[in-house]
mmCIF file of C-alpha atoms in Angstrom:
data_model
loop_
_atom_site.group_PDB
_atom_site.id
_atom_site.type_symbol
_atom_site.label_atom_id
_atom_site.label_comp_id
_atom_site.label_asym_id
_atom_site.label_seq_id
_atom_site.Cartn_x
_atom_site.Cartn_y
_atom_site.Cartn_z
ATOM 1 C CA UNK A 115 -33.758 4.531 47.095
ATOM 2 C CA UNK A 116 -29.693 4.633 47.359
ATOM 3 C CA UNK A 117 -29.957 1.677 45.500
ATOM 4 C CA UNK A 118 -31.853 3.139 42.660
ATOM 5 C CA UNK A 119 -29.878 6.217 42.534
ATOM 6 C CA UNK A 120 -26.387 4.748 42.335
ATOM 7 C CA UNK A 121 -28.131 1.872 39.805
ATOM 8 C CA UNK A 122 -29.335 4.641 37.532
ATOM 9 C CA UNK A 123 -25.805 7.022 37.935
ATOM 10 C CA UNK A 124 -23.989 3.788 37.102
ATOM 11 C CA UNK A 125 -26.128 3.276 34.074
ATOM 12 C CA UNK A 126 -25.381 7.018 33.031
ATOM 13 C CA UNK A 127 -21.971 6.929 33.456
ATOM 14 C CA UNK A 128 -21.855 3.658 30.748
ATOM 15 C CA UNK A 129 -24.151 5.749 28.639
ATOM 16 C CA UNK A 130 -21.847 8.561 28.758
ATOM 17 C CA UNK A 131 -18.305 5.858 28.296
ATOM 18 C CA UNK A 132 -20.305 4.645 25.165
ATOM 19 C CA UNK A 133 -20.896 8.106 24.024
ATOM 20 C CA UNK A 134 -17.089 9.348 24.340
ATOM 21 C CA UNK A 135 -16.346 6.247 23.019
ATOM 22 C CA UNK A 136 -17.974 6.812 20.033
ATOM 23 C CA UNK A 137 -17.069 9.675 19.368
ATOM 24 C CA UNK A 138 -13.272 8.468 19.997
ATOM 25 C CA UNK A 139 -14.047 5.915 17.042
ATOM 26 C CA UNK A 140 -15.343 7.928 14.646
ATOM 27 C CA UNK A 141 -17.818 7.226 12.330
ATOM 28 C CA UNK A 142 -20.146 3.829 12.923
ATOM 29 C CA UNK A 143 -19.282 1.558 10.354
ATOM 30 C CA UNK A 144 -20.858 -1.006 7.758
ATOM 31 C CA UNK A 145 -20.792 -4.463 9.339
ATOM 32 C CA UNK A 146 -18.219 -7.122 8.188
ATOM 33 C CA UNK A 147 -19.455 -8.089 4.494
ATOM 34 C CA UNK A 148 -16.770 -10.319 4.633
ATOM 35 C CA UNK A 149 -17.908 -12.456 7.514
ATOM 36 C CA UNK A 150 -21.139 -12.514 5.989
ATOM 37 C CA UNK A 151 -20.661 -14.727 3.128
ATOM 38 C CA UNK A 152 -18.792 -17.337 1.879
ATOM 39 C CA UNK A 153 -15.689 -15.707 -0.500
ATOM 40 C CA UNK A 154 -15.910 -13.450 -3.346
ATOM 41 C CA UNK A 155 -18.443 -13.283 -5.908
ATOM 42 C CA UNK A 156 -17.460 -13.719 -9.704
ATOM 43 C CA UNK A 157 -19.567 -11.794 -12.189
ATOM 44 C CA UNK A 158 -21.026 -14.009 -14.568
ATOM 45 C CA UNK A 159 -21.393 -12.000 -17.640
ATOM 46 C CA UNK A 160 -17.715 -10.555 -17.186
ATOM 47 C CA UNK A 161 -15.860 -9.799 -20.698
ATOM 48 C CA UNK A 162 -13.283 -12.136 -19.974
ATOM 49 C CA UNK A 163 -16.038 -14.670 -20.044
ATOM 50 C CA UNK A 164 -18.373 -13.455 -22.698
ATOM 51 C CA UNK A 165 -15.510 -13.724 -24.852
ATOM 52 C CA UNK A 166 -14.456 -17.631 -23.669
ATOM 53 C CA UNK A 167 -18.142 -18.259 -24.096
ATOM 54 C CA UNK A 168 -18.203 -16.912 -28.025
ATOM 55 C CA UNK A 169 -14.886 -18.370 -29.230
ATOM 56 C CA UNK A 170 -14.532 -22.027 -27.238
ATOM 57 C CA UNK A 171 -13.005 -22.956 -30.356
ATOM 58 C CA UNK A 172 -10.191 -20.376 -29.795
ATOM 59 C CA UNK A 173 -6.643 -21.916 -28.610
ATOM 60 C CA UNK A 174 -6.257 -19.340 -26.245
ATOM 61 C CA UNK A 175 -10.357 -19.625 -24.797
ATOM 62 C CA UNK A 176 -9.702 -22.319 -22.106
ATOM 63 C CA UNK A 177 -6.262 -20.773 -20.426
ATOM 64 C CA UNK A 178 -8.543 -17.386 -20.417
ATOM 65 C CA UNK A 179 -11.524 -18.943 -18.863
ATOM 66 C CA UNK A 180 -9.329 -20.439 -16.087
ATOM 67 C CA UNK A 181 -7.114 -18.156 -15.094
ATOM 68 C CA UNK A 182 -8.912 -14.982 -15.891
ATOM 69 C CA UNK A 183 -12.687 -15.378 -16.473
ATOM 70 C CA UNK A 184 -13.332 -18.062 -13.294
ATOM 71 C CA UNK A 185 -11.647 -15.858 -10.614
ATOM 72 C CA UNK A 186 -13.671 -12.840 -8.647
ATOM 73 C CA UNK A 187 -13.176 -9.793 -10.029
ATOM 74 C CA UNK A 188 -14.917 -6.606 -9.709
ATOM 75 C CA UNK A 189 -18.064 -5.153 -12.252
ATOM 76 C CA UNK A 190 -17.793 -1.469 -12.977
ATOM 77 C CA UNK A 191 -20.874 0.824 -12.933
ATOM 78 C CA UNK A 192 -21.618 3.994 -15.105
ATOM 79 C CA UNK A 193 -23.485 6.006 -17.304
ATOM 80 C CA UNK A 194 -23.606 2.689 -19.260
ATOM 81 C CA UNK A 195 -25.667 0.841 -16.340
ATOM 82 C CA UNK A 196 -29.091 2.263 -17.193
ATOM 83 C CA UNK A 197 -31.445 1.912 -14.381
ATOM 84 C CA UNK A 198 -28.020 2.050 -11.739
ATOM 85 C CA UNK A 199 -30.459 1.396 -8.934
ATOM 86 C CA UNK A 200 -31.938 -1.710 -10.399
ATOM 87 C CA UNK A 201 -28.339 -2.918 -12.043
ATOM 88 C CA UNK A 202 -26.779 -2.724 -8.821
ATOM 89 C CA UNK A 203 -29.654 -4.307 -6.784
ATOM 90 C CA UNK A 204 -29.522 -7.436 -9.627
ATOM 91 C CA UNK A 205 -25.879 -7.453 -9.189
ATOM 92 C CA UNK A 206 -25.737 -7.368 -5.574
ATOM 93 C CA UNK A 207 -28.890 -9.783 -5.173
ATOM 94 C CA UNK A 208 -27.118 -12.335 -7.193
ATOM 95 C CA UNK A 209 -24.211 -12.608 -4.929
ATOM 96 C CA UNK A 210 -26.210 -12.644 -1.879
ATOM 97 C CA UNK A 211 -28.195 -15.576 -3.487
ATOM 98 C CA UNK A 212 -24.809 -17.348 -3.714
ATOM 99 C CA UNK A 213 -23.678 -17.038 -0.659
ATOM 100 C CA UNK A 214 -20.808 -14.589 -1.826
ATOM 101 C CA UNK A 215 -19.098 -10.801 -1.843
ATOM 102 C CA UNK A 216 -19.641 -8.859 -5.073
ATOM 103 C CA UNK A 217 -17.041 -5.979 -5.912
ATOM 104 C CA UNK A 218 -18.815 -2.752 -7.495
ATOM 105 C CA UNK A 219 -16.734 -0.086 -8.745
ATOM 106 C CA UNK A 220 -18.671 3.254 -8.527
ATOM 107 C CA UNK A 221 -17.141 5.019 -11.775
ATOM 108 C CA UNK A 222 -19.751 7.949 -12.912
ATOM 109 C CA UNK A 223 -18.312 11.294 -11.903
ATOM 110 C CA UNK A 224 -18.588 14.573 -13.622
ATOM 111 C CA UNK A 225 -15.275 15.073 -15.833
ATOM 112 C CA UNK A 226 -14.303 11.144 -15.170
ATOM 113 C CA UNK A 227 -10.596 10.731 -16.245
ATOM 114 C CA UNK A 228 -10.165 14.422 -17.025
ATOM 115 C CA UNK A 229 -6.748 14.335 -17.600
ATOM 116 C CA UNK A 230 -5.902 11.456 -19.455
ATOM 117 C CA UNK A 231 -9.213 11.351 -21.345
ATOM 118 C CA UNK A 232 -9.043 7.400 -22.476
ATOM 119 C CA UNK A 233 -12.241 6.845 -19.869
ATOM 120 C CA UNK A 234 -13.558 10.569 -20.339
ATOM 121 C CA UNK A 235 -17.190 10.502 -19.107
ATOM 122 C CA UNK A 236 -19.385 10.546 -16.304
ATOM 123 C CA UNK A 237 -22.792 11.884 -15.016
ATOM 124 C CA UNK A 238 -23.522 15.233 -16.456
ATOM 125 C CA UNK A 239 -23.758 17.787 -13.154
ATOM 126 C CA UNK A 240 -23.423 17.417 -9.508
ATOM 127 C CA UNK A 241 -27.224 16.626 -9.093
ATOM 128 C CA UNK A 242 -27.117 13.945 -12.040
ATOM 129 C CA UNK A 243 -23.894 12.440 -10.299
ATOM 130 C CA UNK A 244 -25.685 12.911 -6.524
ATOM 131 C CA UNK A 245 -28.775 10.987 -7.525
ATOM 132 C CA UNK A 246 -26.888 8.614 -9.203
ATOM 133 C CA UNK A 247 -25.162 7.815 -6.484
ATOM 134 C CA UNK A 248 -27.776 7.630 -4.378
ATOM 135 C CA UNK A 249 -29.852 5.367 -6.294
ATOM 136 C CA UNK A 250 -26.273 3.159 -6.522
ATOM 137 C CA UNK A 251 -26.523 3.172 -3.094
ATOM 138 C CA UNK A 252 -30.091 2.319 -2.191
ATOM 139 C CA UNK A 253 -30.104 -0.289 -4.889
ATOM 140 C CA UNK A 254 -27.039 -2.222 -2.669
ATOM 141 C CA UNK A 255 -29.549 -1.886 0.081
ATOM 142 C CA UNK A 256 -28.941 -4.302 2.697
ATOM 143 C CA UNK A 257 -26.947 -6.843 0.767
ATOM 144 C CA UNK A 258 -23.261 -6.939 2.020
ATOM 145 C CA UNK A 259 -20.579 -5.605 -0.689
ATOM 146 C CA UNK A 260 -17.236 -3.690 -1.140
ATOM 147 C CA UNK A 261 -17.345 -0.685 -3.283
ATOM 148 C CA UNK A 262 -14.788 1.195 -4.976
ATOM 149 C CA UNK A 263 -15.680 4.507 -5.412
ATOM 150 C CA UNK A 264 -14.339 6.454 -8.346
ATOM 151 C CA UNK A 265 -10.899 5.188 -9.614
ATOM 152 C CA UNK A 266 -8.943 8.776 -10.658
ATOM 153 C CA UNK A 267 -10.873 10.790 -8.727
ATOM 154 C CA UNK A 268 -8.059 12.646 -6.212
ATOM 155 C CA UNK A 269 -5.565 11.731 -8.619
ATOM 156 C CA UNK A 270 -6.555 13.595 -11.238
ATOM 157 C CA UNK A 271 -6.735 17.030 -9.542
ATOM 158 C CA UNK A 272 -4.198 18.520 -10.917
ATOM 159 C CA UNK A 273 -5.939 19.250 -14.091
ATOM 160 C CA UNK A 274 -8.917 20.855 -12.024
ATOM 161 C CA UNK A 275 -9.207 24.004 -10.962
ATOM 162 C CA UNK A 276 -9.919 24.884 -7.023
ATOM 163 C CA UNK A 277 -13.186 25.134 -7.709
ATOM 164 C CA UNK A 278 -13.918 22.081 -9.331
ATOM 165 C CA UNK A 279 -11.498 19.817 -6.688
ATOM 166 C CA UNK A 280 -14.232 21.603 -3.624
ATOM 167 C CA UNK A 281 -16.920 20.836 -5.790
ATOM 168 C CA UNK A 282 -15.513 17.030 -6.422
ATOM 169 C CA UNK A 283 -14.942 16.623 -2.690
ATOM 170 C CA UNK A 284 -18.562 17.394 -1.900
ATOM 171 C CA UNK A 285 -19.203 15.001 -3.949
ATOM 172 C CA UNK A 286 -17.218 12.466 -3.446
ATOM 173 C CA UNK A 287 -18.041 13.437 1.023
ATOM 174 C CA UNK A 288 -22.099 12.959 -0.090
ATOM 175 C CA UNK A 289 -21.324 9.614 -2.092
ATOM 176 C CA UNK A 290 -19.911 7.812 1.169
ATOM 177 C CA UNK A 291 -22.690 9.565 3.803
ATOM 178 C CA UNK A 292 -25.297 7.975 1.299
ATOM 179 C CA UNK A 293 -23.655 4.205 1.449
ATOM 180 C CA UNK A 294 -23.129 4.997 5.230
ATOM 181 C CA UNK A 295 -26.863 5.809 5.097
ATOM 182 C CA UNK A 296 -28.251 3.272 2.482
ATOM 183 C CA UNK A 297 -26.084 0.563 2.511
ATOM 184 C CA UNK A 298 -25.291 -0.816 5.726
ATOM 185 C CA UNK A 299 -23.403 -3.832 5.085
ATOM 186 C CA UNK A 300 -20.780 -2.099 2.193
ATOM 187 C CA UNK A 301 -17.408 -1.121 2.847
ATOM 188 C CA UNK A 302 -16.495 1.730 0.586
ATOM 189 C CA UNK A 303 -12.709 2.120 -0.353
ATOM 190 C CA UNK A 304 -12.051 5.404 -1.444
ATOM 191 C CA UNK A 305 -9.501 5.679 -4.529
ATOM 192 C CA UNK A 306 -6.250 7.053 -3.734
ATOM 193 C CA UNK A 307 -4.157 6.626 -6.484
ATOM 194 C CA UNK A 308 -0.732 4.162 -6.352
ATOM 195 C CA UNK A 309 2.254 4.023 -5.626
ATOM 196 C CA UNK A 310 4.167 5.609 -8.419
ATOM 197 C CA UNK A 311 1.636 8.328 -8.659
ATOM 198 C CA UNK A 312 0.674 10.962 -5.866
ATOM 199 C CA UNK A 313 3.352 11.617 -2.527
ATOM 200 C CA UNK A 314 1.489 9.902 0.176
ATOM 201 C CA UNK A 315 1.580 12.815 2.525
ATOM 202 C CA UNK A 316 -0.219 14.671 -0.485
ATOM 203 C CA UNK A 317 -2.880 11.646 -0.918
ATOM 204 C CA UNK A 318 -3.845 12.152 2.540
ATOM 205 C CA UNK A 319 -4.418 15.390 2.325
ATOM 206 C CA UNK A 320 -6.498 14.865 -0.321
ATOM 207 C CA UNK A 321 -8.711 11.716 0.808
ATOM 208 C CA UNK A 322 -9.252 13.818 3.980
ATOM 209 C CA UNK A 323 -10.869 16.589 2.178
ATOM 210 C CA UNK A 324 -13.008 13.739 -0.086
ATOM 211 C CA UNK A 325 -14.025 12.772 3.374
ATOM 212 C CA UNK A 326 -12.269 9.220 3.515
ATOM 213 C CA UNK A 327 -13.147 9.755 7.304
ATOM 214 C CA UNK A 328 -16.324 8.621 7.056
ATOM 215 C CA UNK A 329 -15.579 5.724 4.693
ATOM 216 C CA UNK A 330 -13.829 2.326 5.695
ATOM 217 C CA UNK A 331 -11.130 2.640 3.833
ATOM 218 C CA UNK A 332 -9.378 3.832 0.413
ATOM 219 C CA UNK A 333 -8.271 1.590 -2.808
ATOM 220 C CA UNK A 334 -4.566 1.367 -4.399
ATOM 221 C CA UNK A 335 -3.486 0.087 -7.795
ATOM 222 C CA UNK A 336 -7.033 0.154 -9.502
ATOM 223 C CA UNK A 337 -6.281 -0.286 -13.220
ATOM 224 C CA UNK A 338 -2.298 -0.213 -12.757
ATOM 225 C CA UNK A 339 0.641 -2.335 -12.224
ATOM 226 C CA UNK A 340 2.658 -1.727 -9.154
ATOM 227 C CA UNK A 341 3.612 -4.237 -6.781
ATOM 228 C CA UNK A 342 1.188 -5.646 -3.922
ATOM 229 C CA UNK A 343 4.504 -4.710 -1.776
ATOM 230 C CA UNK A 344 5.363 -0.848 -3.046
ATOM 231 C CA UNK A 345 1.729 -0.417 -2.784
ATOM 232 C CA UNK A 346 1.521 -1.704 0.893
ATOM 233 C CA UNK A 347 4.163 0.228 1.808
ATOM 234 C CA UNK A 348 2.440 3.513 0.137
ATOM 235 C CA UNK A 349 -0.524 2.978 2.156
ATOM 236 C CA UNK A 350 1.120 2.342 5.383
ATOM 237 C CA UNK A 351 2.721 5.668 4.375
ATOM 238 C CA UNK A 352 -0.766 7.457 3.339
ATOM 239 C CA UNK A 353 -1.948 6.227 6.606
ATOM 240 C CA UNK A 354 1.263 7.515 8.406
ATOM 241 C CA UNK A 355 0.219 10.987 6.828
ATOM 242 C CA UNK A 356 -3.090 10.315 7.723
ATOM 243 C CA UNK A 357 -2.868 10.593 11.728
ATOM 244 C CA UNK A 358 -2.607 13.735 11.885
ATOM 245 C CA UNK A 359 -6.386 14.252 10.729
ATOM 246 C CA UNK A 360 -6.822 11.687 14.032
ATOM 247 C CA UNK A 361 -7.262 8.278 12.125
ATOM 248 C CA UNK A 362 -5.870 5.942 9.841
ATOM 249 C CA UNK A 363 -7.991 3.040 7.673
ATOM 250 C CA UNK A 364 -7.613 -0.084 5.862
ATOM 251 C CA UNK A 365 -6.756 -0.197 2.416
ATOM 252 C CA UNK A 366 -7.352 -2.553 -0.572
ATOM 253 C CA UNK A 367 -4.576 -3.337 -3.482
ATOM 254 C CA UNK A 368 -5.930 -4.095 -7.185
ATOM 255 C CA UNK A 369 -3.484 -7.144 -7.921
ATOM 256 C CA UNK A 370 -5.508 -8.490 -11.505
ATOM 257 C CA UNK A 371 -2.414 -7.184 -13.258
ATOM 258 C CA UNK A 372 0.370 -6.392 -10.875
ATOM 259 C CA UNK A 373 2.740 -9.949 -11.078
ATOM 260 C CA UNK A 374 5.369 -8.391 -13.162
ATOM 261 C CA UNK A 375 5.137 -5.009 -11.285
ATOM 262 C CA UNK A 376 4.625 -1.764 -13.465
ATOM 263 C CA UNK A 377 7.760 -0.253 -15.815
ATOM 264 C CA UNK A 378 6.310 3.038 -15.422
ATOM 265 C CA UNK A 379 3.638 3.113 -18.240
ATOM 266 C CA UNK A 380 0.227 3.114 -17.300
ATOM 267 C CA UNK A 381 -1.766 2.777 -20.891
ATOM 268 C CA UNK A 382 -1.620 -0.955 -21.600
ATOM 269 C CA UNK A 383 2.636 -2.106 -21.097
ATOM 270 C CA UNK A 384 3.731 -4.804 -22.592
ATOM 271 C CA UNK A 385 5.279 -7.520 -20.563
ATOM 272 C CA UNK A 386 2.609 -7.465 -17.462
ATOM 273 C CA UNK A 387 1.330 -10.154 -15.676
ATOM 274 C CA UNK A 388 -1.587 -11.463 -13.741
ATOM 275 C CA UNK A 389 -1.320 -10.741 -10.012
ATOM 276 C CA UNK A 390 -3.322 -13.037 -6.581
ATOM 277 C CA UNK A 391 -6.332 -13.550 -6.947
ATOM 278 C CA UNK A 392 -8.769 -11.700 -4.566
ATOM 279 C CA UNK A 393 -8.040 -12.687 -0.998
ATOM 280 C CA UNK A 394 -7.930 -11.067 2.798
ATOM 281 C CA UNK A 395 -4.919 -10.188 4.093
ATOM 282 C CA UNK A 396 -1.645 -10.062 2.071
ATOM 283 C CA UNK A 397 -0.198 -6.556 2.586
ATOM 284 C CA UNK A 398 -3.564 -4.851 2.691
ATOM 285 C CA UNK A 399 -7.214 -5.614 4.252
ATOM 286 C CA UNK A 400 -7.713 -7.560 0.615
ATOM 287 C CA UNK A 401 -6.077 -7.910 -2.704
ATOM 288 C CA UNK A 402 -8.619 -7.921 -5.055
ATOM 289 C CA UNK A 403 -9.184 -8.200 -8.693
ATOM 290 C CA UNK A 404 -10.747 -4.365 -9.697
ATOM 291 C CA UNK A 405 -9.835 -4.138 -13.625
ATOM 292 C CA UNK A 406 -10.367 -7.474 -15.618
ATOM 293 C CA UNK A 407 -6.978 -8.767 -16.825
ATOM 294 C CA UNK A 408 -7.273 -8.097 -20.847
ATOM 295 C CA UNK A 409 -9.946 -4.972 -20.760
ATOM 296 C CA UNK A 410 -7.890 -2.308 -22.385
ATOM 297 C CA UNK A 411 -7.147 1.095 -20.859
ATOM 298 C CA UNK A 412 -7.423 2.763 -24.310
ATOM 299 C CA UNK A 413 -6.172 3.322 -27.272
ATOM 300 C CA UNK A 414 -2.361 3.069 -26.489
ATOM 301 C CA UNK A 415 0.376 0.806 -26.261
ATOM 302 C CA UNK A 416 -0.233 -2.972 -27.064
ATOM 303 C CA UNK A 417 -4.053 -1.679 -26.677
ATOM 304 C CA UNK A 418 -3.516 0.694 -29.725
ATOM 305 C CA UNK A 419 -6.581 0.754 -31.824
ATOM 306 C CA UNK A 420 -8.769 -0.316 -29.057
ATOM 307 C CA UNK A 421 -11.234 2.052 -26.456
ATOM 308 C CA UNK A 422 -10.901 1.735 -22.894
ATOM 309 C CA UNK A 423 -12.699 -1.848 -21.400
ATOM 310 C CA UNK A 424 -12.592 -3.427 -24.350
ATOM 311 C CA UNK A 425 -11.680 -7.127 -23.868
ATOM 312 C CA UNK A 426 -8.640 -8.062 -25.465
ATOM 313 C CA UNK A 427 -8.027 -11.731 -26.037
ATOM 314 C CA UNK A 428 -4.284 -11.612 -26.877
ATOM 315 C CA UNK A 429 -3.262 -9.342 -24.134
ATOM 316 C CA UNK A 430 -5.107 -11.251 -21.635
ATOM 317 C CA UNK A 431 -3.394 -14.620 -22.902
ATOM 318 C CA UNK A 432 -0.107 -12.887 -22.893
ATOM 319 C CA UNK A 433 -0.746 -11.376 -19.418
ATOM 320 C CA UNK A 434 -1.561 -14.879 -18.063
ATOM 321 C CA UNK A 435 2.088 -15.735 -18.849
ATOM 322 C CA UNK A 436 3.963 -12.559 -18.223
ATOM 323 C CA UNK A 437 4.537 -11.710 -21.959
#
């Protein structure tokens, strides 16, 4: 009987060490998607490769097929998707047939890109956005992923009103409970900006209040030009800031267009260059390609004339070699 007793307190006490535990840790977490397949996943219908595909008699078709349209990069999802659930499921089945990690970028929010207006969009209301997302989500299912959710989100708040930045928090806090719920093998990386934008202590602030808690991590770079370095050293700073909500995370660096750095322009600057191709490790928990090297980010500088995502062929051939 002593046996049984001090068998079943010892089994309590573990129960209760697992529990504390737990709660120590935080949120549970998606599994590694990265341990379960065999390197990144690049989209076959990108624009980089539509384009190759449509002008192979073009002199400047085969370097943009090899240095831009063979390497992973992510696909971006919006109102444009249609049937999201479906478009992601295809997406996401397709790389899991392969063997390989696909990179979704979650870009549908209400008032998308509300202060610079080149990408001005997104779902309609909260509940469009919130079953959108969850039918984003659900569609992932199973399949392991990374998702970026909603480049510009936080760093466009200071064109909102309080109102609207509580509102976009709730939504942004329900987006990452439904991958948490939906899709247990995604990491989702938060945006948060870069390094030339948004103080870091600020950032944290704000990617606590978006609920980044409950996420894996949060994304730097997407669609810009700093350096992998000044961005690793703005996360370790965001994360610095970030301990006193009683956690830090990993972070992810969009290098497709970061190998000459940024000189301060955001809207398609001459002179930029291709940056390392998606990887783990190198500064952050992976570089990866998030905007497609040659999709324009509207019409403005050597993009003038253009709307935002449209491929590019001379900027991406001039991007390849840093010109």
């Amino acid at each position: 009987m002593r046996t049984s007793v001090r068998a079943a307190s010892t089994l309590l006490a573990a129960v209760l060490a697992g529990g504390l535990a737990l709660l120590h840790a935080g949120p549970a977490y998606a599994a590694d998607p990265t341990t379960m397949t065999s390197g990144f996943y690049t989209d076959p219908d990108n624009s980089a490769l539509r384009w190759t595909a449509a002008n192979p008699g073009d002199g400047r078709a085969a370097a943009i097929r090899t240095s831009i349209a063979n390497t992973p990069a992510a696909r971006w999802f919006g109102n444009w998707s249609g049937d999201v659930a479906a478009a992601a499921g295809s997406y996401a089945g397709r790389a899991d047939s392969a063997d390989k990690l696909p990179i979704l970028v979650a870009y549908n929010i209400p008032d998308r890109d509300v202060c610079a207006g080149q990408s001005g969009g997104g779902a309609g209301s909260r509940a469009a956005y919130e079953s959108w997302i969850t039918a984003f989500a659900g569609g992932i299912g199973s399949r392991p992923a990374v998702v970026i959710l909603e480049p510009d989100a936080l760093g466009h708040e200071s064109c909102m009103t309080a109102g609207q930045i509580a509102e976009r928090n709730a939504m942004l806090r329900y987006a990452i409970a439904q991958f948490n719920a939906k899709a247990p093998n995604t990491w989702v990386y938060l945006d948060a900006g870069n390094a030339g934008w948004i103080g870091a202590a600020a950032m944290a602030r704000q990617l606590a209040a978006a609920g980044v808690g409950g996420a894996h991590g949060f994304a730097l770079n997407v669609s810009n030009y700093y350096t992998t370095d000044q961005n690793s050293s703005y996360g370790d700073a965001v994360n610095s800031a970030l301990r006193s909500y009683g956690y830090t995370k990993p972070f992810v660096i969009d290098t497709s267009r970061n190998g000459n750095g940024s000189d301060g322009q955001w809207c398609n600057p001459a002179g930029r260059r291709t940056g390392t191709p998606s990887r783990r490790g190198g500064g952050a928990e992976m570089l990866l390609w998030i905007k497609i090297p040659g999709e324009s980010d509207g019409n403005c500088g050597v993009g003038a004339g253009s709307s935002a995502g449209q491929f590019l062929p001379e900027v991406a051939y001039k991007m390849i070699y840093g010109y």
